[in-house]
């Protein structure tokens, strides 16, 4: 029976795009998408409703499709987890244990699990944040990602589990709606710029954060997963960088394409989360170990997002 890939949390921002790319690479039937909710786009391959906290259901799906590689994307993101800390911890940690245990038992061979810039905190150097530095996260989300990194490294060292991970910055894509993150203003702003030509931002104008266009994030994910195991020297999680900008800089860039666009600022509880994160990231190790380099800067991201989102929204209106 053919070895297959399982994506858990496939209906979210990253999953929606990752499943498409994996199916292009491995064939529609060889990539099983799964989530607790229905997909946002039509599926060209198998989809299963799966609650990752249900170990029995997970094993059934893994055995049914002969899954050998898992991309675990199910999580509560930073802003949502702050509203429900106990559940955020439960979901973000136990989802990881359920998948790590499958690899420890030899049932699956390889795991991708994303970490985040949220592993850093206010005591971390903010500029060009190094791979190895002070890490005192202040959010439940950040604490769960930092603990997850330690567990990934532990399962690799103790049990030989082939787990690979990236500390994604804020990700920006047009194919799905924002999923409850602090960096998600940079997704929503495009929807509002097209629909109403104005945006009220929940972060202050000078809040600079590390960001990345979704296709770069997908490229990084596929590259680290396809690299030779010996090239993956870091088994906690790799820093990767794309670009850094503030809401004000994002708005100025948008005005180049939509001159009438206006932005206002109403910082809320998410400001404190953003203030605890780095402004830019040093990704030397990812570049050296598995050849990481991004393709998108802010101008290219902005024109690409606007072009694609305008087309998508007009197609939806014509349906
Ligand atoms: P998202 O919220 O858009 O998607 C997460 C998906 O997980 C959702 O479709 C949700 O329905 C699903 N899910 C939730 N509970 C589940 C459960 N019990 N069982 C199965 N599925 C469940 O998030 P995303 O932006 O796609 O992020 C995916 C991963 O990448 C997460 O681990 C997140 O922490 C990480 N990450 C994302 C970003 C970003 O900017 N989007 C940045 C850093 C790290
Ligand atoms: N983009 C994510 C968030 O804001 C960071 O991991 O939650």
mmCIF file of C-alpha atoms and ligand atoms in Angstrom:
data_model
loop_
_atom_site.group_PDB
_atom_site.id
_atom_site.type_symbol
_atom_site.label_atom_id
_atom_site.label_comp_id
_atom_site.label_asym_id
_atom_site.label_seq_id
_atom_site.Cartn_x
_atom_site.Cartn_y
_atom_site.Cartn_z
ATOM 1 C CA UNK A 1 0.000 0.000 0.000
ATOM 2 C CA UNK A 2 1.306 3.503 -0.893
ATOM 3 C CA UNK A 3 2.775 5.625 1.915
ATOM 4 C CA UNK A 4 0.650 8.740 2.419
ATOM 5 C CA UNK A 5 0.835 12.163 4.046
ATOM 6 C CA UNK A 6 -1.645 13.500 6.634
ATOM 7 C CA UNK A 7 -2.228 17.218 7.251
ATOM 8 C CA UNK A 8 -3.963 17.911 10.575
ATOM 9 C CA UNK A 9 -5.639 21.335 10.838
ATOM 10 C CA UNK A 10 -5.893 21.488 7.035
ATOM 11 C CA UNK A 11 -8.840 23.920 6.915
ATOM 12 C CA UNK A 12 -6.801 26.786 8.410
ATOM 13 C CA UNK A 13 -4.637 29.471 6.829
ATOM 14 C CA UNK A 14 -1.516 27.364 6.305
ATOM 15 C CA UNK A 15 -3.259 24.023 5.786
ATOM 16 C CA UNK A 16 -5.419 25.332 2.940
ATOM 17 C CA UNK A 17 -2.325 26.231 0.901
ATOM 18 C CA UNK A 18 -0.018 23.467 2.120
ATOM 19 C CA UNK A 19 -2.452 20.698 1.098
ATOM 20 C CA UNK A 20 -2.626 22.113 -2.438
ATOM 21 C CA UNK A 21 1.165 22.141 -2.762
ATOM 22 C CA UNK A 22 1.609 18.691 -1.229
ATOM 23 C CA UNK A 23 -0.996 17.308 -3.658
ATOM 24 C CA UNK A 24 0.888 18.898 -6.569
ATOM 25 C CA UNK A 25 4.030 17.131 -5.374
ATOM 26 C CA UNK A 26 2.731 13.728 -4.271
ATOM 27 C CA UNK A 27 -0.615 13.359 -6.089
ATOM 28 C CA UNK A 28 -4.158 14.143 -4.889
ATOM 29 C CA UNK A 29 -4.898 10.732 -3.395
ATOM 30 C CA UNK A 30 -1.636 10.559 -1.460
ATOM 31 C CA UNK A 31 -2.330 13.609 0.719
ATOM 32 C CA UNK A 32 -5.092 13.273 3.306
ATOM 33 C CA UNK A 33 -6.461 16.561 4.654
ATOM 34 C CA UNK A 34 -8.116 16.600 8.097
ATOM 35 C CA UNK A 35 -9.636 19.108 10.493
ATOM 36 C CA UNK A 36 -12.433 19.463 13.044
ATOM 37 C CA UNK A 37 -14.169 21.767 10.563
ATOM 38 C CA UNK A 38 -15.006 21.526 6.879
ATOM 39 C CA UNK A 39 -12.414 22.785 4.343
ATOM 40 C CA UNK A 40 -12.565 26.395 3.078
ATOM 41 C CA UNK A 41 -12.003 25.292 -0.527
ATOM 42 C CA UNK A 42 -13.113 22.362 -2.664
ATOM 43 C CA UNK A 43 -10.948 19.268 -2.118
ATOM 44 C CA UNK A 44 -9.204 17.363 -4.909
ATOM 45 C CA UNK A 45 -8.224 14.494 -2.585
ATOM 46 C CA UNK A 46 -9.369 12.733 0.609
ATOM 47 C CA UNK A 47 -10.624 14.802 3.566
ATOM 48 C CA UNK A 48 -11.473 13.454 7.036
ATOM 49 C CA UNK A 49 -13.083 15.141 10.021
ATOM 50 C CA UNK A 50 -10.539 14.549 12.817
ATOM 51 C CA UNK A 51 -10.234 15.911 16.340
ATOM 52 C CA UNK A 52 -6.518 15.621 17.003
ATOM 53 C CA UNK A 53 -7.178 15.217 20.728
ATOM 54 C CA UNK A 54 -8.947 11.923 19.936
ATOM 55 C CA UNK A 55 -6.073 9.397 19.823
ATOM 56 C CA UNK A 56 -8.274 6.506 18.726
ATOM 57 C CA UNK A 57 -9.661 8.428 15.756
ATOM 58 C CA UNK A 58 -6.143 9.605 14.839
ATOM 59 C CA UNK A 59 -4.801 6.047 14.779
ATOM 60 C CA UNK A 60 -7.795 4.832 12.730
ATOM 61 C CA UNK A 61 -7.090 7.450 10.035
ATOM 62 C CA UNK A 62 -3.339 6.791 10.083
ATOM 63 C CA UNK A 63 -3.949 3.049 9.604
ATOM 64 C CA UNK A 64 -6.760 3.476 7.053
ATOM 65 C CA UNK A 65 -4.536 5.500 4.688
ATOM 66 C CA UNK A 66 -1.103 4.071 5.623
ATOM 67 C CA UNK A 67 0.095 7.501 6.735
ATOM 68 C CA UNK A 68 3.880 7.821 7.136
ATOM 69 C CA UNK A 69 4.327 11.617 7.272
ATOM 70 C CA UNK A 70 2.289 14.079 9.369
ATOM 71 C CA UNK A 71 2.028 17.884 9.186
ATOM 72 C CA UNK A 72 0.466 18.967 12.488
ATOM 73 C CA UNK A 73 -1.086 22.437 12.092
ATOM 74 C CA UNK A 74 -3.977 22.276 14.571
ATOM 75 C CA UNK A 75 -3.499 24.853 17.347
ATOM 76 C CA UNK A 76 -5.074 27.827 19.099
ATOM 77 C CA UNK A 77 -3.188 30.930 17.923
ATOM 78 C CA UNK A 78 -1.896 33.694 20.210
ATOM 79 C CA UNK A 79 -4.933 35.938 20.597
ATOM 80 C CA UNK A 80 -7.460 33.078 20.831
ATOM 81 C CA UNK A 81 -5.335 31.140 23.333
ATOM 82 C CA UNK A 82 -5.141 34.187 25.645
ATOM 83 C CA UNK A 83 -8.952 34.038 25.872
ATOM 84 C CA UNK A 84 -8.931 30.357 26.851
ATOM 85 C CA UNK A 85 -5.511 29.535 28.368
ATOM 86 C CA UNK A 86 -6.339 26.069 29.724
ATOM 87 C CA UNK A 87 -7.767 24.864 26.423
ATOM 88 C CA UNK A 88 -4.949 26.550 24.466
ATOM 89 C CA UNK A 89 -2.402 24.605 26.501
ATOM 90 C CA UNK A 90 -4.372 21.357 26.218
ATOM 91 C CA UNK A 91 -4.800 21.550 22.431
ATOM 92 C CA UNK A 92 -1.325 22.866 21.589
ATOM 93 C CA UNK A 93 0.517 20.350 23.781
ATOM 94 C CA UNK A 94 -1.576 17.184 23.583
ATOM 95 C CA UNK A 95 -1.935 17.398 19.802
ATOM 96 C CA UNK A 96 1.853 17.310 19.634
ATOM 97 C CA UNK A 97 2.195 14.417 22.091
ATOM 98 C CA UNK A 98 -0.387 12.373 20.161
ATOM 99 C CA UNK A 99 1.651 12.710 16.961
ATOM 100 C CA UNK A 100 5.101 12.344 18.575
ATOM 101 C CA UNK A 101 3.936 9.101 20.220
ATOM 102 C CA UNK A 102 2.899 7.658 16.829
ATOM 103 C CA UNK A 103 6.447 8.280 15.593
ATOM 104 C CA UNK A 104 8.007 6.915 18.777
ATOM 105 C CA UNK A 105 5.979 3.696 18.263
ATOM 106 C CA UNK A 106 7.290 3.444 14.676
ATOM 107 C CA UNK A 107 3.810 3.877 13.109
ATOM 108 C CA UNK A 108 4.772 7.086 11.230
ATOM 109 C CA UNK A 109 8.248 8.140 10.026
ATOM 110 C CA UNK A 110 8.346 11.937 9.853
ATOM 111 C CA UNK A 111 6.629 14.940 11.472
ATOM 112 C CA UNK A 112 6.373 18.641 10.681
ATOM 113 C CA UNK A 113 5.227 20.821 13.586
ATOM 114 C CA UNK A 114 5.367 24.637 13.412
ATOM 115 C CA UNK A 115 6.668 26.803 16.213
ATOM 116 C CA UNK A 116 6.461 30.594 16.193
ATOM 117 C CA UNK A 117 8.219 33.882 16.926
ATOM 118 C CA UNK A 118 5.943 33.789 20.015
ATOM 119 C CA UNK A 119 8.574 31.616 21.756
ATOM 120 C CA UNK A 120 10.468 34.868 22.393
ATOM 121 C CA UNK A 121 9.555 37.414 25.067
ATOM 122 C CA UNK A 122 10.294 40.917 26.292
ATOM 123 C CA UNK A 123 13.752 39.912 27.554
ATOM 124 C CA UNK A 124 14.801 38.638 24.098
ATOM 125 C CA UNK A 125 16.877 40.991 21.896
ATOM 126 C CA UNK A 126 14.281 42.516 19.544
ATOM 127 C CA UNK A 127 16.446 43.245 16.512
ATOM 128 C CA UNK A 128 17.856 40.411 14.444
ATOM 129 C CA UNK A 129 16.796 37.947 17.160
ATOM 130 C CA UNK A 130 19.327 35.074 17.203
ATOM 131 C CA UNK A 131 18.508 31.369 16.956
ATOM 132 C CA UNK A 132 19.883 30.805 20.468
ATOM 133 C CA UNK A 133 18.933 33.555 22.931
ATOM 134 C CA UNK A 134 16.891 34.375 26.035
ATOM 135 C CA UNK A 135 13.403 32.885 25.657
ATOM 136 C CA UNK A 136 10.813 33.980 28.221
ATOM 137 C CA UNK A 137 7.471 33.951 26.382
ATOM 138 C CA UNK A 138 4.607 35.711 28.159
ATOM 139 C CA UNK A 139 1.613 34.244 26.294
ATOM 140 C CA UNK A 140 0.025 30.820 26.725
ATOM 141 C CA UNK A 141 0.593 30.325 23.023
ATOM 142 C CA UNK A 142 4.301 31.198 23.304
ATOM 143 C CA UNK A 143 4.747 29.001 26.370
ATOM 144 C CA UNK A 144 3.101 26.078 24.556
ATOM 145 C CA UNK A 145 5.315 26.590 21.481
ATOM 146 C CA UNK A 146 8.474 26.818 23.573
ATOM 147 C CA UNK A 147 7.550 23.668 25.517
ATOM 148 C CA UNK A 148 6.686 21.994 22.188
ATOM 149 C CA UNK A 149 10.152 22.811 20.855
ATOM 150 C CA UNK A 150 11.775 21.213 23.883
ATOM 151 C CA UNK A 151 9.615 18.087 23.474
ATOM 152 C CA UNK A 152 10.451 17.819 19.762
ATOM 153 C CA UNK A 153 14.158 17.899 20.556
ATOM 154 C CA UNK A 154 13.644 15.413 23.403
ATOM 155 C CA UNK A 155 11.762 12.897 21.223
ATOM 156 C CA UNK A 156 14.457 13.234 18.554
ATOM 157 C CA UNK A 157 17.338 12.691 20.974
ATOM 158 C CA UNK A 158 15.743 10.000 23.149
ATOM 159 C CA UNK A 159 13.712 8.035 20.598
ATOM 160 C CA UNK A 160 15.180 9.046 17.213
ATOM 161 C CA UNK A 161 11.920 10.680 16.088
ATOM 162 C CA UNK A 162 12.397 12.575 12.802
ATOM 163 C CA UNK A 163 10.580 15.784 13.717
ATOM 164 C CA UNK A 164 11.277 19.060 11.911
ATOM 165 C CA UNK A 165 10.136 22.538 12.829
ATOM 166 C CA UNK A 166 10.197 26.204 11.841
ATOM 167 C CA UNK A 167 9.467 29.295 13.946
ATOM 168 C CA UNK A 168 7.073 30.948 11.497
ATOM 169 C CA UNK A 169 6.761 34.723 11.657
ATOM 170 C CA UNK A 170 3.319 36.301 10.961
ATOM 171 C CA UNK A 171 1.996 34.689 7.785
ATOM 172 C CA UNK A 172 0.024 36.507 5.108
ATOM 173 C CA UNK A 173 -2.019 34.709 2.452
ATOM 174 C CA UNK A 174 -5.173 35.361 0.435
ATOM 175 C CA UNK A 175 -6.703 31.895 0.183
ATOM 176 C CA UNK A 176 -8.219 31.745 3.676
ATOM 177 C CA UNK A 177 -9.477 33.937 6.479
ATOM 178 C CA UNK A 178 -7.296 34.951 9.483
ATOM 179 C CA UNK A 179 -7.239 32.378 12.316
ATOM 180 C CA UNK A 180 -7.014 34.369 15.599
ATOM 181 C CA UNK A 181 -3.381 35.508 15.574
ATOM 182 C CA UNK A 182 -1.853 38.823 16.665
ATOM 183 C CA UNK A 183 -0.131 39.242 13.293
ATOM 184 C CA UNK A 184 -3.427 38.591 11.468
ATOM 185 C CA UNK A 185 -4.137 42.333 11.108
ATOM 186 C CA UNK A 186 -1.766 42.054 8.132
ATOM 187 C CA UNK A 187 -4.180 39.597 6.484
ATOM 188 C CA UNK A 188 -7.411 41.395 7.400
ATOM 189 C CA UNK A 189 -6.078 44.767 6.222
ATOM 190 C CA UNK A 190 -6.061 43.490 2.609
ATOM 191 C CA UNK A 191 -9.683 42.317 2.806
ATOM 192 C CA UNK A 192 -10.793 45.679 4.239
ATOM 193 C CA UNK A 193 -8.644 47.686 1.819
ATOM 194 C CA UNK A 194 -10.429 46.026 -1.099
ATOM 195 C CA UNK A 195 -13.919 45.956 0.414
ATOM 196 C CA UNK A 196 -14.177 49.328 2.229
ATOM 197 C CA UNK A 197 -10.901 51.201 1.522
ATOM 198 C CA UNK A 198 -10.326 51.659 5.233
ATOM 199 C CA UNK A 199 -9.043 49.644 8.192
ATOM 200 C CA UNK A 200 -9.099 50.104 11.957
ATOM 201 C CA UNK A 201 -5.955 48.354 13.218
ATOM 202 C CA UNK A 202 -5.815 46.614 16.612
ATOM 203 C CA UNK A 203 -2.064 47.319 16.855
ATOM 204 C CA UNK A 204 -0.428 50.748 17.082
ATOM 205 C CA UNK A 205 1.119 52.314 13.994
ATOM 206 C CA UNK A 206 4.772 51.719 14.957
ATOM 207 C CA UNK A 207 4.438 48.033 15.956
ATOM 208 C CA UNK A 208 7.067 46.355 13.782
ATOM 209 C CA UNK A 209 6.816 42.555 13.528
ATOM 210 C CA UNK A 210 8.487 39.820 11.442
ATOM 211 C CA UNK A 211 6.177 38.723 8.607
ATOM 212 C CA UNK A 212 6.205 36.390 5.595
ATOM 213 C CA UNK A 213 4.160 35.772 2.461
ATOM 214 C CA UNK A 214 2.412 32.400 2.612
ATOM 215 C CA UNK A 215 4.111 30.929 -0.464
ATOM 216 C CA UNK A 216 7.496 31.539 1.193
ATOM 217 C CA UNK A 217 6.254 29.751 4.331
ATOM 218 C CA UNK A 218 5.046 26.804 2.247
ATOM 219 C CA UNK A 219 8.372 26.736 0.392
ATOM 220 C CA UNK A 220 10.261 26.655 3.715
ATOM 221 C CA UNK A 221 8.008 23.886 5.044
ATOM 222 C CA UNK A 222 8.488 21.682 1.984
ATOM 223 C CA UNK A 223 12.225 22.374 1.862
ATOM 224 C CA UNK A 224 12.883 21.452 5.477
ATOM 225 C CA UNK A 225 10.749 18.308 5.121
ATOM 226 C CA UNK A 226 12.491 17.201 1.918
ATOM 227 C CA UNK A 227 16.021 17.941 3.168
ATOM 228 C CA UNK A 228 18.300 15.055 4.054
ATOM 229 C CA UNK A 229 17.880 14.189 7.730
ATOM 230 C CA UNK A 230 21.597 14.798 8.345
ATOM 231 C CA UNK A 231 21.171 18.443 7.214
ATOM 232 C CA UNK A 232 18.661 19.150 9.986
ATOM 233 C CA UNK A 233 21.001 20.092 12.809
ATOM 234 C CA UNK A 234 18.368 21.825 14.968
ATOM 235 C CA UNK A 235 15.573 19.589 16.235
ATOM 236 C CA UNK A 236 13.837 22.192 18.400
ATOM 237 C CA UNK A 237 12.862 24.748 15.725
ATOM 238 C CA UNK A 238 14.548 26.986 13.149
ATOM 239 C CA UNK A 239 14.328 30.792 12.976
ATOM 240 C CA UNK A 240 13.282 31.937 9.500
ATOM 241 C CA UNK A 241 12.801 35.497 8.252
ATOM 242 C CA UNK A 242 10.939 37.081 5.355
ATOM 243 C CA UNK A 243 10.396 40.792 5.985
ATOM 244 C CA UNK A 244 9.542 43.153 8.850
ATOM 245 C CA UNK A 245 7.072 46.046 8.810
ATOM 246 C CA UNK A 246 4.697 48.110 10.984
ATOM 247 C CA UNK A 247 0.979 48.767 10.295
ATOM 248 C CA UNK A 248 1.946 52.288 9.181
ATOM 249 C CA UNK A 249 4.451 50.940 6.645
ATOM 250 C CA UNK A 250 1.901 48.369 5.452
ATOM 251 C CA UNK A 251 -0.698 51.136 4.994
ATOM 252 C CA UNK A 252 1.760 53.322 3.063
ATOM 253 C CA UNK A 253 2.540 50.425 0.747
ATOM 254 C CA UNK A 254 -1.195 49.779 0.212
ATOM 255 C CA UNK A 255 -1.730 53.437 -0.691
ATOM 256 C CA UNK A 256 0.601 52.990 -3.668
ATOM 257 C CA UNK A 257 -2.084 50.750 -5.182
ATOM 258 C CA UNK A 258 -5.216 52.162 -3.464
ATOM 259 C CA UNK A 259 -4.536 55.932 -2.950
ATOM 260 C CA UNK A 260 -7.843 56.525 -1.100
ATOM 261 C CA UNK A 261 -7.051 53.844 1.524
ATOM 262 C CA UNK A 262 -7.238 55.126 5.119
ATOM 263 C CA UNK A 263 -6.060 53.525 8.353
ATOM 264 C CA UNK A 264 -6.930 54.276 11.998
ATOM 265 C CA UNK A 265 -5.501 52.688 15.139
ATOM 266 C CA UNK A 266 -7.369 51.230 18.163
ATOM 267 C CA UNK A 267 -4.811 49.054 19.989
ATOM 268 C CA UNK A 268 -6.444 46.371 22.182
ATOM 269 C CA UNK A 269 -5.194 43.420 24.308
ATOM 270 C CA UNK A 270 -3.205 42.149 21.325
ATOM 271 C CA UNK A 271 -0.845 45.151 21.541
ATOM 272 C CA UNK A 272 0.784 43.679 24.655
ATOM 273 C CA UNK A 273 1.308 40.370 22.871
ATOM 274 C CA UNK A 274 2.909 42.094 19.857
ATOM 275 C CA UNK A 275 5.118 44.213 22.137
ATOM 276 C CA UNK A 276 6.604 41.037 23.624
ATOM 277 C CA UNK A 277 7.735 39.700 20.221
ATOM 278 C CA UNK A 278 10.859 40.410 18.128
ATOM 279 C CA UNK A 279 10.935 42.990 15.347
ATOM 280 C CA UNK A 280 13.313 41.098 13.070
ATOM 281 C CA UNK A 281 14.827 37.608 12.960
ATOM 282 C CA UNK A 282 18.299 36.201 12.251
ATOM 283 C CA UNK A 283 17.812 33.079 10.118
ATOM 284 C CA UNK A 284 21.479 32.224 9.455
ATOM 285 C CA UNK A 285 21.111 28.586 10.602
ATOM 286 C CA UNK A 286 18.169 27.833 8.285
ATOM 287 C CA UNK A 287 20.032 29.394 5.355
ATOM 288 C CA UNK A 288 23.170 27.392 6.099
ATOM 289 C CA UNK A 289 21.631 24.018 7.040
ATOM 290 C CA UNK A 290 18.881 23.565 4.440
ATOM 291 C CA UNK A 291 19.243 26.454 2.010
ATOM 292 C CA UNK A 292 16.448 28.780 3.173
ATOM 293 C CA UNK A 293 15.906 32.105 1.393
ATOM 294 C CA UNK A 294 12.656 34.087 0.937
ATOM 295 C CA UNK A 295 11.282 35.341 -2.408
ATOM 296 C CA UNK A 296 8.917 38.076 -1.172
ATOM 297 C CA UNK A 297 9.496 41.572 0.243
ATOM 298 C CA UNK A 298 6.765 44.054 1.263
ATOM 299 C CA UNK A 299 6.123 45.614 -2.189
ATOM 300 C CA UNK A 300 5.958 42.198 -3.890
ATOM 301 C CA UNK A 301 3.723 40.811 -1.130
ATOM 302 C CA UNK A 302 1.350 43.784 -1.405
ATOM 303 C CA UNK A 303 0.862 43.652 -5.178
ATOM 304 C CA UNK A 304 0.533 39.847 -5.152
ATOM 305 C CA UNK A 305 -2.011 39.886 -2.304
ATOM 306 C CA UNK A 306 -4.114 42.630 -3.914
ATOM 307 C CA UNK A 307 -4.151 40.995 -7.348
ATOM 308 C CA UNK A 308 -5.123 37.563 -6.048
ATOM 309 C CA UNK A 309 -7.581 38.682 -3.378
ATOM 310 C CA UNK A 310 -9.399 41.058 -5.752
ATOM 311 C CA UNK A 311 -9.831 38.211 -8.195
ATOM 312 C CA UNK A 312 -10.980 35.780 -5.494
ATOM 313 C CA UNK A 313 -13.514 38.233 -4.031
ATOM 314 C CA UNK A 314 -14.925 39.127 -7.445
ATOM 315 C CA UNK A 315 -15.269 35.406 -8.305
ATOM 316 C CA UNK A 316 -17.175 34.898 -5.019
ATOM 317 C CA UNK A 317 -19.473 37.844 -5.827
ATOM 318 C CA UNK A 318 -20.220 36.379 -9.248
ATOM 319 C CA UNK A 319 -21.195 32.968 -7.853
HETATM 320 P P1 LIG B 1 -5.522 28.431 11.780
HETATM 321 O O1 LIG B 1 -6.179 28.804 13.054
HETATM 322 O O2 LIG B 1 -5.871 29.179 10.546
HETATM 323 O O3 LIG B 1 -5.750 26.881 11.489
HETATM 324 C C1 LIG B 1 -5.709 25.912 12.499
HETATM 325 C C2 LIG B 1 -6.662 24.810 12.099
HETATM 326 O O4 LIG B 1 -6.659 23.829 13.133
HETATM 327 C C3 LIG B 1 -8.116 25.296 11.964
HETATM 328 O O5 LIG B 1 -8.614 24.979 10.689
HETATM 329 C C4 LIG B 1 -8.853 24.563 13.063
HETATM 330 O O6 LIG B 1 -10.187 24.205 12.725
HETATM 331 C C5 LIG B 1 -7.981 23.338 13.267
HETATM 332 N N1 LIG B 1 -8.172 22.717 14.558
HETATM 333 C C6 LIG B 1 -8.399 23.332 15.745
HETATM 334 N N2 LIG B 1 -8.592 22.415 16.704
HETATM 335 C C7 LIG B 1 -8.463 21.208 16.112
HETATM 336 C C8 LIG B 1 -8.564 19.886 16.587
HETATM 337 N N3 LIG B 1 -8.864 19.620 17.869
HETATM 338 N N4 LIG B 1 -8.373 18.876 15.715
HETATM 339 C C9 LIG B 1 -8.113 19.136 14.405
HETATM 340 N N5 LIG B 1 -8.025 20.379 13.895
HETATM 341 C C10 LIG B 1 -8.205 21.387 14.745
HETATM 342 O O7 LIG B 1 -3.956 28.480 12.026
HETATM 343 P P2 LIG B 1 -2.778 28.601 10.949
HETATM 344 O O8 LIG B 1 -2.487 30.041 10.795
HETATM 345 O O9 LIG B 1 -3.073 27.769 9.774
HETATM 346 O O10 LIG B 1 -1.594 27.973 11.811
HETATM 347 C C11 LIG B 1 -1.232 26.606 11.721
HETATM 348 C C12 LIG B 1 -0.060 26.338 12.633
HETATM 349 O O11 LIG B 1 1.001 27.239 12.318
HETATM 350 C C13 LIG B 1 -0.353 26.523 14.114
HETATM 351 O O12 LIG B 1 0.402 25.603 14.853
HETATM 352 C C14 LIG B 1 0.187 27.911 14.389
HETATM 353 O O13 LIG B 1 0.574 28.054 15.723
HETATM 354 C C15 LIG B 1 1.394 27.951 13.487
HETATM 355 N N6 LIG B 1 1.802 29.321 13.171
HETATM 356 C C16 LIG B 1 0.995 30.124 12.422
HETATM 357 C C17 LIG B 1 1.396 31.435 12.149
HETATM 358 C C18 LIG B 1 0.545 32.370 11.333
HETATM 359 O O14 LIG B 1 0.914 33.543 11.185
HETATM 360 N N7 LIG B 1 -0.582 31.917 10.758
HETATM 361 C C19 LIG B 1 2.619 31.906 12.653
HETATM 362 C C20 LIG B 1 3.395 31.066 13.451
HETATM 363 C C21 LIG B 1 2.981 29.753 13.682
HETATM 364 N N1 LIG B 2 1.059 34.653 13.720
HETATM 365 C C1 LIG B 2 0.917 33.989 14.963
HETATM 366 C C2 LIG B 2 0.018 34.702 15.881
HETATM 367 O O1 LIG B 2 -0.082 35.905 15.756
HETATM 368 C C3 LIG B 2 2.269 33.880 15.595
HETATM 369 O O2 LIG B 2 2.575 32.580 15.748
HETATM 370 O O3 LIG B 2 -0.554 34.086 16.731
#
